[in-house]
Tab-separated table of N, CA and C and ligand atoms in Angstrom:
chain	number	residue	atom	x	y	z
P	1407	UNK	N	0.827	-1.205	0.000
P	1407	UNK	CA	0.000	0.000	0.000
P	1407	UNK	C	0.862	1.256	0.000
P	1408	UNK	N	2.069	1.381	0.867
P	1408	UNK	CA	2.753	2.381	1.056
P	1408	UNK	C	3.409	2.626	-0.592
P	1409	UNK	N	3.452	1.384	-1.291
P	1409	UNK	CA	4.054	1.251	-2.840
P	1409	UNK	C	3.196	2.055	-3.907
P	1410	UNK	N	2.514	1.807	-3.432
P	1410	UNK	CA	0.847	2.610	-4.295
P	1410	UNK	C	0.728	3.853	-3.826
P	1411	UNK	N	1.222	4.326	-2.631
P	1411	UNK	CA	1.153	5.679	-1.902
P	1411	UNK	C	1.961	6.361	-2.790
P	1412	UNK	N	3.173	6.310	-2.697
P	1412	UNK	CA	4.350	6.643	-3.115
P	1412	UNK	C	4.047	6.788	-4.422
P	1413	UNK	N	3.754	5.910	-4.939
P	1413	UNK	CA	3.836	6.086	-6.829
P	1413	UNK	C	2.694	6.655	-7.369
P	1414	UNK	N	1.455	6.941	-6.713
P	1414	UNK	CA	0.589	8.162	-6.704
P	1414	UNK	C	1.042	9.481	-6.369
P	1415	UNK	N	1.857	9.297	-5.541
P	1415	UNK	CA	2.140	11.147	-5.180
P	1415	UNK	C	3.537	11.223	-6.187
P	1416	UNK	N	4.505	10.663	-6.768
P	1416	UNK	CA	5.153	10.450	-7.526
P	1416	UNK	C	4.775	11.014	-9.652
P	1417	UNK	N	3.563	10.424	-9.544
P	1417	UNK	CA	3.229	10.795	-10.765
P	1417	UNK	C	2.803	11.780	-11.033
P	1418	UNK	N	2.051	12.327	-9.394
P	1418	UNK	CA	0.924	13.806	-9.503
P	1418	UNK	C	2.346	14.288	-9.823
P	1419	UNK	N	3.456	14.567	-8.989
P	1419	UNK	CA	4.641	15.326	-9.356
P	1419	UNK	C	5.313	15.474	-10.664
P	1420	UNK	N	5.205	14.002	-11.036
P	1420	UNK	CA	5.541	14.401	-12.592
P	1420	UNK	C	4.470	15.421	-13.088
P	1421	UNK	N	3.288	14.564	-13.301
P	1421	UNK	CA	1.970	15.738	-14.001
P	1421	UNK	C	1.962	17.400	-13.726
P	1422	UNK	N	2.307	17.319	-12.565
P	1422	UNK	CA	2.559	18.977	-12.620
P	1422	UNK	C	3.759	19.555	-13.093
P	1423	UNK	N	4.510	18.362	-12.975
P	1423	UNK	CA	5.980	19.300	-13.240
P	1423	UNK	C	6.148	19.240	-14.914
P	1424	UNK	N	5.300	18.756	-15.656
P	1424	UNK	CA	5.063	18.248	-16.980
P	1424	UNK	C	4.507	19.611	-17.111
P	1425	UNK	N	3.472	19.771	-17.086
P	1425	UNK	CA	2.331	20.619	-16.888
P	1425	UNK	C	3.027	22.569	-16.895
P	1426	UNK	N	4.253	22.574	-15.555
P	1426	UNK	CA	4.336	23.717	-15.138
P	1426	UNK	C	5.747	24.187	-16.280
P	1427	UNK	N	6.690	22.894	-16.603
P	1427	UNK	CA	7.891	23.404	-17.173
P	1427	UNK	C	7.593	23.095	-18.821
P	1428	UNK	N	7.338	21.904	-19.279
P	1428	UNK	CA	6.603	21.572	-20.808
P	1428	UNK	C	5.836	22.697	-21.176
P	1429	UNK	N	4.876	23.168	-20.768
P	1429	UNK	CA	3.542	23.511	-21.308
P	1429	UNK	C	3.518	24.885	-20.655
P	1430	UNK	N	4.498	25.276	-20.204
P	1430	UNK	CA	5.007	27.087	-19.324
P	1430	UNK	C	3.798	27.885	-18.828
P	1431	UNK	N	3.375	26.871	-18.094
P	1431	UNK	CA	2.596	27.211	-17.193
P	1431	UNK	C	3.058	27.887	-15.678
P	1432	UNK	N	3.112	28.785	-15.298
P	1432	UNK	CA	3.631	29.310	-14.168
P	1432	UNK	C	3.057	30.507	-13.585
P	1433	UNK	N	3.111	31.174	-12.202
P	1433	UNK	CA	2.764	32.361	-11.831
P	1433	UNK	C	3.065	33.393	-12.944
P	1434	UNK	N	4.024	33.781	-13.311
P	1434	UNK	CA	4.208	34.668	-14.191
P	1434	UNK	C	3.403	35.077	-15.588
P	1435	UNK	N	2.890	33.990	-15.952
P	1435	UNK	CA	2.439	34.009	-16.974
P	1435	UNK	C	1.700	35.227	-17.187
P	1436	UNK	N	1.618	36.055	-18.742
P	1436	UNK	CA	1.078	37.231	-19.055
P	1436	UNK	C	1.963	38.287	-18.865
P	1437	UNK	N	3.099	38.221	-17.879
P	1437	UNK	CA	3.385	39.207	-17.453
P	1437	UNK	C	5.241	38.933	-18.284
P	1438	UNK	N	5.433	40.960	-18.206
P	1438	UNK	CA	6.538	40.890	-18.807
P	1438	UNK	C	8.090	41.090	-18.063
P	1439	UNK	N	9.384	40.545	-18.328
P	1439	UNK	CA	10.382	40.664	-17.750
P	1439	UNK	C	10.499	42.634	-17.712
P	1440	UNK	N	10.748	43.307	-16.600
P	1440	UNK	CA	11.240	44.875	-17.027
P	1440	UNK	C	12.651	44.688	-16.511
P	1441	UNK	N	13.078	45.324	-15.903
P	1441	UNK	CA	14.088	45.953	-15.143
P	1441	UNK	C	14.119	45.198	-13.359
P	1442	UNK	N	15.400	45.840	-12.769
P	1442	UNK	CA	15.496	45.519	-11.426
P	1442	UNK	C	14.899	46.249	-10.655
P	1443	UNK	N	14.147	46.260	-9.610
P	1443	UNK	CA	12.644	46.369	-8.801
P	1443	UNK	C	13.217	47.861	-8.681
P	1444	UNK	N	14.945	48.076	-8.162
P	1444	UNK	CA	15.431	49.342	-7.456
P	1444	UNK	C	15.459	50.534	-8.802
P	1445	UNK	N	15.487	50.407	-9.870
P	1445	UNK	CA	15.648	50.585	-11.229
P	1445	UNK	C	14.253	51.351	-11.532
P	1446	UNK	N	13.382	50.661	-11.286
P	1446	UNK	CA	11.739	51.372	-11.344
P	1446	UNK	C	11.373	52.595	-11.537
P	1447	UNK	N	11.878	53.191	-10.784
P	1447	UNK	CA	11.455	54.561	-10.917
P	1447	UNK	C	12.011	55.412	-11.528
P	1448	UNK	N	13.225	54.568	-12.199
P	1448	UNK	CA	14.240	55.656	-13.578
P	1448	UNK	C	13.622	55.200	-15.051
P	1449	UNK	N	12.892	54.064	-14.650
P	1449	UNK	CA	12.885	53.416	-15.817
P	1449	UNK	C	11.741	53.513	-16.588
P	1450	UNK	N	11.403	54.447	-17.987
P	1450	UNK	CA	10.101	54.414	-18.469
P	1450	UNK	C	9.044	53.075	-18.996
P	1451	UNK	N	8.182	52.868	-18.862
P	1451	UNK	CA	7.107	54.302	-18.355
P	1451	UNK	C	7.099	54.751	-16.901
P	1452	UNK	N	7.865	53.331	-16.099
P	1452	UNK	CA	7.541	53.843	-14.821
P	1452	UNK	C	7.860	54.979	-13.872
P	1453	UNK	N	8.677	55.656	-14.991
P	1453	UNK	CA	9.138	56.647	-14.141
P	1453	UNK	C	8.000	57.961	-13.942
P	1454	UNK	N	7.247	57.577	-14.862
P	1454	UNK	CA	5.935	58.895	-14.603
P	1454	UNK	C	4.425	57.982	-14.742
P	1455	UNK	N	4.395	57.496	-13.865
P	1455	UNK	CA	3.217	56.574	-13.774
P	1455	UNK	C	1.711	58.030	-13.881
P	1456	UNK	N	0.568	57.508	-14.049
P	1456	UNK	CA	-0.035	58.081	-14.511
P	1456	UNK	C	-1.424	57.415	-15.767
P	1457	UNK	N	-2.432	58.326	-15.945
P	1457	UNK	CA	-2.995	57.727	-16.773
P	1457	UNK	C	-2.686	59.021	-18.061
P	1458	UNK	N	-3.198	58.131	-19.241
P	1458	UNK	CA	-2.359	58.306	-20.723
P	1458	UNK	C	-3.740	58.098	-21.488
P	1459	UNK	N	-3.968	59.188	-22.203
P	1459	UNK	CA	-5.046	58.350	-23.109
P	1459	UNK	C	-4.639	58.492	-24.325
P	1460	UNK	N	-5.199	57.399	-24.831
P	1460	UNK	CA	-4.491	56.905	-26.298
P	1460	UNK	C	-5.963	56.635	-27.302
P	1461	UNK	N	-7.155	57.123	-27.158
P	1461	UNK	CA	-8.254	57.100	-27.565
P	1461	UNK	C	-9.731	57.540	-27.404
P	1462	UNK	N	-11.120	57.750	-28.179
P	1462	UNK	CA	-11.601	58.141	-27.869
P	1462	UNK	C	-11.714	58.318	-26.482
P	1463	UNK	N	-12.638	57.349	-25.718
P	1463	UNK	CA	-12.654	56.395	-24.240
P	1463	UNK	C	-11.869	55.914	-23.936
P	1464	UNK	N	-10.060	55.562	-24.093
P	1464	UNK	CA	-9.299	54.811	-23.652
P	1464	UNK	C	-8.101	55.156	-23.345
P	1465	UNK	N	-7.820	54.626	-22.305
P	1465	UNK	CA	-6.671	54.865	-22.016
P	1465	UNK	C	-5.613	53.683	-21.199
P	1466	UNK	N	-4.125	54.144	-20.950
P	1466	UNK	CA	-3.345	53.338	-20.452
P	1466	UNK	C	-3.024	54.041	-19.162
P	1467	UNK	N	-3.299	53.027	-17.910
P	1467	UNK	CA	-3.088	53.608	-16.682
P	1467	UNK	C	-1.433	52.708	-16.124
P	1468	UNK	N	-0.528	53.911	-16.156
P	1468	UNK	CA	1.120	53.160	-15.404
P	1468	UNK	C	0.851	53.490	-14.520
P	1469	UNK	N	1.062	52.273	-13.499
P	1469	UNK	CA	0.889	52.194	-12.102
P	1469	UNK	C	2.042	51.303	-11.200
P	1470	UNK	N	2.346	52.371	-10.425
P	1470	UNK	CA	3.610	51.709	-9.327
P	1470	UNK	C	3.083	51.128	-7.936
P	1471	UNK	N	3.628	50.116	-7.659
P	1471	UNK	CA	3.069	49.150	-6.240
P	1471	UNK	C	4.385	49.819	-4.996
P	1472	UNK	N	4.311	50.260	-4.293
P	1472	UNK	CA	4.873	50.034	-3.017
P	1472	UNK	C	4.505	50.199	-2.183
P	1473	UNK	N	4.940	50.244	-0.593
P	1473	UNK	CA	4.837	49.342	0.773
P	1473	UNK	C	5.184	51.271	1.372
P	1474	UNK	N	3.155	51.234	1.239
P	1474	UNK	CA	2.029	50.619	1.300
P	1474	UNK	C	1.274	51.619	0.466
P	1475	UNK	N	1.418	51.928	-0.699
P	1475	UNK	CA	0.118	52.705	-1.645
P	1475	UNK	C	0.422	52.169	-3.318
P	1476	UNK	N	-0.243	52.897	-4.053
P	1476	UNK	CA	-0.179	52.761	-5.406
P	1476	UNK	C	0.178	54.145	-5.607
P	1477	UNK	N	1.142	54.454	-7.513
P	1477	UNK	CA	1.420	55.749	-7.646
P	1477	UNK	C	0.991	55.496	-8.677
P	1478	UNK	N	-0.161	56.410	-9.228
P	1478	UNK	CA	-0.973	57.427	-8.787
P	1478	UNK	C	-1.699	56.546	-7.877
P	1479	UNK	N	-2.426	57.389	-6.942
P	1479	UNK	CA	-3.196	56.888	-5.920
P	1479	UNK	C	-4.712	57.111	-6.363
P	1480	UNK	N	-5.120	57.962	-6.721
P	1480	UNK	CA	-6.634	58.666	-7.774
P	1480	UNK	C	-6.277	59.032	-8.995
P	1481	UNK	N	-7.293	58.313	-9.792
P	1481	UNK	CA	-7.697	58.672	-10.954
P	1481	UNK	C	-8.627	58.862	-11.316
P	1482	UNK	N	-9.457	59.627	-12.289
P	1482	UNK	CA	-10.531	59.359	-12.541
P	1482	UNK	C	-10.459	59.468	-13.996
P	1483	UNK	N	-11.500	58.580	-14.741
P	1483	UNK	CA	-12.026	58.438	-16.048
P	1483	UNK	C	-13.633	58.604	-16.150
P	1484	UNK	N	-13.644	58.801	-17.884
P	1484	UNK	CA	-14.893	58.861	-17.586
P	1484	UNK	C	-15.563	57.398	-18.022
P	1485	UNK	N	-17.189	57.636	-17.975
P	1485	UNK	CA	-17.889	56.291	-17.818
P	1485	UNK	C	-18.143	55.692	-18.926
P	1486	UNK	N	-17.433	54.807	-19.381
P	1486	UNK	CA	-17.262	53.447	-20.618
P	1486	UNK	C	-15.564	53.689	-21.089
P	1487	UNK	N	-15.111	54.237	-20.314
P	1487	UNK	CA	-13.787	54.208	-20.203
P	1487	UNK	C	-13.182	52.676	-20.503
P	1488	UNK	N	-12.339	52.346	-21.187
P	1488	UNK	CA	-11.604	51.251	-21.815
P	1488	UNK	C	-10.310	51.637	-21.190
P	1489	UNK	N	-9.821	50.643	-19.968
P	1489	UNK	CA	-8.458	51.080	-19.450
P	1489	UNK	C	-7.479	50.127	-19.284
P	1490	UNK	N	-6.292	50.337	-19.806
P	1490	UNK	CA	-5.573	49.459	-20.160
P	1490	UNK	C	-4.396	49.017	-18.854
P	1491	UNK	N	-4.755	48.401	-17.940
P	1491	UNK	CA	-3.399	48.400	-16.992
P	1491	UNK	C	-2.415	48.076	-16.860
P	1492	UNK	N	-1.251	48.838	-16.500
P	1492	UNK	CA	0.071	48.439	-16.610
P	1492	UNK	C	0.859	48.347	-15.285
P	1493	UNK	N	1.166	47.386	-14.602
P	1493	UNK	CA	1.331	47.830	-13.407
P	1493	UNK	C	2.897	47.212	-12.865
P	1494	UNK	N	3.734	47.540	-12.116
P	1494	UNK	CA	4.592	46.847	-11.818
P	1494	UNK	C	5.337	47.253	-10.128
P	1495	UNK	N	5.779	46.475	-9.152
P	1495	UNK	CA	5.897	46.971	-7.719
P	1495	UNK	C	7.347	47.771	-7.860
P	1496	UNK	N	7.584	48.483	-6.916
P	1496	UNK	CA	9.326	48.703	-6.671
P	1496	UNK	C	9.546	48.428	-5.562
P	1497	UNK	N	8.788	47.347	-5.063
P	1497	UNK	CA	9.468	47.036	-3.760
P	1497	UNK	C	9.027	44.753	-3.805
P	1498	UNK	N	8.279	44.768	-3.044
P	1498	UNK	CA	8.089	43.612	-2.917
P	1498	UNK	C	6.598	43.396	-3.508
P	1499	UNK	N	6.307	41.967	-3.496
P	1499	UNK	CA	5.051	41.581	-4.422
P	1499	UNK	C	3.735	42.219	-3.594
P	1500	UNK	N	2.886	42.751	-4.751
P	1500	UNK	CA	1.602	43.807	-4.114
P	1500	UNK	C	0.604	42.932	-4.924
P	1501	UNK	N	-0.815	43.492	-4.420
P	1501	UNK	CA	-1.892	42.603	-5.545
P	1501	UNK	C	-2.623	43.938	-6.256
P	1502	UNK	N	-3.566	43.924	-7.253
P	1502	UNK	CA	-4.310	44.439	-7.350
P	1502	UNK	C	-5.414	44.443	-7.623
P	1503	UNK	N	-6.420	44.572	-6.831
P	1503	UNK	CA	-7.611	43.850	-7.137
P	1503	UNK	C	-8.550	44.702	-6.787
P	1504	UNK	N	-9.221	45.088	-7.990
P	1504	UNK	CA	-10.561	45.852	-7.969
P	1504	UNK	C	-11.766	45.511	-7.481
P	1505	UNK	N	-12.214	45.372	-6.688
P	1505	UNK	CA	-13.553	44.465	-5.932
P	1505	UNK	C	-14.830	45.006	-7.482
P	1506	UNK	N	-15.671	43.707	-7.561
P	1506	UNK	CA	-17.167	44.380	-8.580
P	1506	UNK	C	-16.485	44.349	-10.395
P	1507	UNK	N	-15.269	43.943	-10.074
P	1507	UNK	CA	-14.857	43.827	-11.395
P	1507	UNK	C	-13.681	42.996	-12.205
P	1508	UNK	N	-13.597	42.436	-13.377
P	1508	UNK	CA	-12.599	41.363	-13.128
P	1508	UNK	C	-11.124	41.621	-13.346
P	1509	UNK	N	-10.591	43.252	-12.835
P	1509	UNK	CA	-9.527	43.512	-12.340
P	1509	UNK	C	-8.580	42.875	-11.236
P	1510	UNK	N	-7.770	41.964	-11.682
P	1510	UNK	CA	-7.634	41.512	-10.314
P	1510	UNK	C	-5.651	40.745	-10.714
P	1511	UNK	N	-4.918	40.856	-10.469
P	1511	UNK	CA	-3.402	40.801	-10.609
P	1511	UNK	C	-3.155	41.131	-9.679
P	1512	UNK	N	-1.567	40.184	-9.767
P	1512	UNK	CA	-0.518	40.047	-8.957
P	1512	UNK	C	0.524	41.136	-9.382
P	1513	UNK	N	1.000	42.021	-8.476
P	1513	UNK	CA	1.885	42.778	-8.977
P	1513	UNK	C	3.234	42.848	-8.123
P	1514	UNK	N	4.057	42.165	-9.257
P	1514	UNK	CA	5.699	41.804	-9.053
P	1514	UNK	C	6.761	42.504	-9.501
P	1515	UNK	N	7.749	42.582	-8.158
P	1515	UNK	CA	8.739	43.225	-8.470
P	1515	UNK	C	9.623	42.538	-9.704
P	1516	UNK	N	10.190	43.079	-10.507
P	1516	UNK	CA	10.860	42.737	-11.816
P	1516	UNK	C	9.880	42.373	-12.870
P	1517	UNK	N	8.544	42.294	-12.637
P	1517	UNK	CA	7.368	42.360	-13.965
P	1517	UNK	C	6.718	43.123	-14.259
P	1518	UNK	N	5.973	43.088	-15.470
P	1518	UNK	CA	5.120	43.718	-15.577
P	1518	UNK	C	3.741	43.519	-15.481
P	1519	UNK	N	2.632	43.170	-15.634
P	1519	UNK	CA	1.591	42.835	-15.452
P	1519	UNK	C	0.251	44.037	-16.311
P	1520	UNK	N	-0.228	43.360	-17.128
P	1520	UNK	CA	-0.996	43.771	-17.409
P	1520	UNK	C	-2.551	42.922	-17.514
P	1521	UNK	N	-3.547	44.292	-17.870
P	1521	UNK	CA	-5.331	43.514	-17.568
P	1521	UNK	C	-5.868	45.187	-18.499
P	1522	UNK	N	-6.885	44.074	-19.341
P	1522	UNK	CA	-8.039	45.796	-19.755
P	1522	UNK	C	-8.970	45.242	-19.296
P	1523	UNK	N	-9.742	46.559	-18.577
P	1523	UNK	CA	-11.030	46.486	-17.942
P	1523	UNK	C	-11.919	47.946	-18.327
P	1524	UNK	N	-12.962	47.844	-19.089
P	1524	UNK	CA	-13.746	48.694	-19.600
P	1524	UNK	C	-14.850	49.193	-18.292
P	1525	UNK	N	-14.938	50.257	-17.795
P	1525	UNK	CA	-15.713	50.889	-16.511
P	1525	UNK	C	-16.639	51.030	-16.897
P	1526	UNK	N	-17.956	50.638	-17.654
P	1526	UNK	CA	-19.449	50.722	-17.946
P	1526	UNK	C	-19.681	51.579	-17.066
P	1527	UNK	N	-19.931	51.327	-15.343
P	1527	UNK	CA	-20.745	51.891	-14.365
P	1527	UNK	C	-20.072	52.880	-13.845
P	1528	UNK	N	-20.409	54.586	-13.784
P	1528	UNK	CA	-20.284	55.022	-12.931
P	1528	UNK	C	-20.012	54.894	-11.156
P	1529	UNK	N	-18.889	55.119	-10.353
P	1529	UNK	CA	-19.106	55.223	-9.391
P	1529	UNK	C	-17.783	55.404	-8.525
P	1530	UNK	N	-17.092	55.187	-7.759
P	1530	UNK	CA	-16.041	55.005	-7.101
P	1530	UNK	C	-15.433	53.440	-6.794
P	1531	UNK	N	-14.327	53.305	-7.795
P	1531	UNK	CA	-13.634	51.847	-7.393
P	1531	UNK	C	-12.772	51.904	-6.462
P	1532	UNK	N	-12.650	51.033	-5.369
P	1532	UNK	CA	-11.446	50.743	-4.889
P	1532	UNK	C	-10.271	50.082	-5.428
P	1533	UNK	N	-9.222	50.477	-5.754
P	1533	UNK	CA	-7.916	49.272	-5.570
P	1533	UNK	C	-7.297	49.135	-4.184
P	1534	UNK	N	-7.400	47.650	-4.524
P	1534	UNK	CA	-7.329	47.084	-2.769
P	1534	UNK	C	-6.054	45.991	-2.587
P	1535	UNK	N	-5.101	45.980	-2.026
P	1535	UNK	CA	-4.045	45.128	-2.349
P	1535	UNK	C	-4.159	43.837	-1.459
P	1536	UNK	N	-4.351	42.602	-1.974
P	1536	UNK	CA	-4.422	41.560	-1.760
P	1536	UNK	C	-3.704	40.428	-1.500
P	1537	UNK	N	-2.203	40.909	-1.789
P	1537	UNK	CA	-1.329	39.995	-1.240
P	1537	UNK	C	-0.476	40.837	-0.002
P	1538	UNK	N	-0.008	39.877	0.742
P	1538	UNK	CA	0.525	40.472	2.298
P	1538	UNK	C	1.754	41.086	1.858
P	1539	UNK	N	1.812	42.646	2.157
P	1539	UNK	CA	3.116	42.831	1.718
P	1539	UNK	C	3.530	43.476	3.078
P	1540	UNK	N	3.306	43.340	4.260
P	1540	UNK	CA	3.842	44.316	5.289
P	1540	UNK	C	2.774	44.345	6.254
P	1541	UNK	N	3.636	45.411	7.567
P	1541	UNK	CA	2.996	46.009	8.224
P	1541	UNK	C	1.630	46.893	7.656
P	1542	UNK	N	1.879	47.504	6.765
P	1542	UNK	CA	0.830	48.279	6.487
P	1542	UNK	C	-0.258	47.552	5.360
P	1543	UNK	N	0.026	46.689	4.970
P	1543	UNK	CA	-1.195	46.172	4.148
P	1543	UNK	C	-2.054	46.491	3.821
P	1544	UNK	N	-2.404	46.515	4.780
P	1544	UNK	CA	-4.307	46.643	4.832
P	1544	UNK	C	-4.911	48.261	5.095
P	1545	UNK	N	-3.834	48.857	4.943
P	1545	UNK	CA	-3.331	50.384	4.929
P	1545	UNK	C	-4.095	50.822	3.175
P	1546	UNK	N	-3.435	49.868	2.254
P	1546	UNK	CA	-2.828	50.126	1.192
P	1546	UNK	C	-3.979	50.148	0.053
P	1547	UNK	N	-4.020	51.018	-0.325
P	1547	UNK	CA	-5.503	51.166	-1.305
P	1547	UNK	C	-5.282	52.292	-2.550
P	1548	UNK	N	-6.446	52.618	-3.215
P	1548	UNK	CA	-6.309	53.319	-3.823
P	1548	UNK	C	-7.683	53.639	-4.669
P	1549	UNK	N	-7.441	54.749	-5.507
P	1549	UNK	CA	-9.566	55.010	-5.929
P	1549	UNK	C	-8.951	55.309	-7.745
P	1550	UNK	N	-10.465	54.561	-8.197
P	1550	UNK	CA	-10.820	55.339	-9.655
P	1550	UNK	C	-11.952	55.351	-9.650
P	1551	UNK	N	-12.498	56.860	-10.065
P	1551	UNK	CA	-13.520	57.387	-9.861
P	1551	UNK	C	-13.653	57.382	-11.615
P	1552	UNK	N	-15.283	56.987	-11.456
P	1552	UNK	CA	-15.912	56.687	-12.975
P	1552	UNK	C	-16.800	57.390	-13.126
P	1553	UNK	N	-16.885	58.588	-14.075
P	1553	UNK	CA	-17.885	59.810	-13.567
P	1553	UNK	C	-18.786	59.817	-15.087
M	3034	CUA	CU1	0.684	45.726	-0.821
M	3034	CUA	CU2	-0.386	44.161	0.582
């Protein structure tokens, strides 16, 4: 039985490890190699984070993660806004996750990370950071206002 134990948890290991290195499946995925985390803030776009519009309704929002806010911290667009996110930390791993919408990334030091999310509804979003990065965590937020 212990033979059958073993060579069940044996194969799941292959299957994933098939799975994660074959078939490049990994956390990272989507997201792009930039620069070194300390580097960030020399390095464009991130050096002037900000929103950018590049269209009627649309735009590209650069956004910096650190311990404990987002830079810019408010934005606002207007309503059917098409926004393109670009986000990357300069410190340690942050989340970003828009509650009510399917905004929702991991944001890593040395990546980039991107998500488009079109704002139909008027109102006030939170960005709310979801992975533990510190003392202040739960400190750590941020608004886009959809007018
Ligand atoms: Cu940033 Cu938790």
């Amino acid at each position: 039985w212990l033979g059958i134990g073993i060579g069940t948890l044996l194969l799941f290991l292959l299957i994933t490890g098939y799975m994660g290195f074959s078939m490049g499946l990994h956390p990272t995925d989507g997201m792009e190699r930039t620069v070194e985390p300390e580097k960030v803030t020399r390095t464009p776009p991130f050096d002037n984070p900000g929103l950018e519009r590049i269209g009627p309704n649309e735009y590209v929002l650069t956004s910096v993660s650190f311990v404990f806010g987002y830079d810019p911290k408010e934005v606002t667009v207007p309503a059917g806004a098409k926004v393109h996110f670009r986000v990357t930390s300069r410190d340690v791993i942050h989340g970003f996750y828009i509650p009510g919408t399917t905004v929702n990334m991991m944001v890593e030091p040395g990546h980039i990370t991107k998500q488009t999310y079109t704002f139909d509804k008027p109102g006030k979003y939170l960005v709310l950071c979801h992975e533990y990065c510190g003392s202040g965590h739960h400190l750590m937020q941020g608004t886009i206002y959809v007018k």
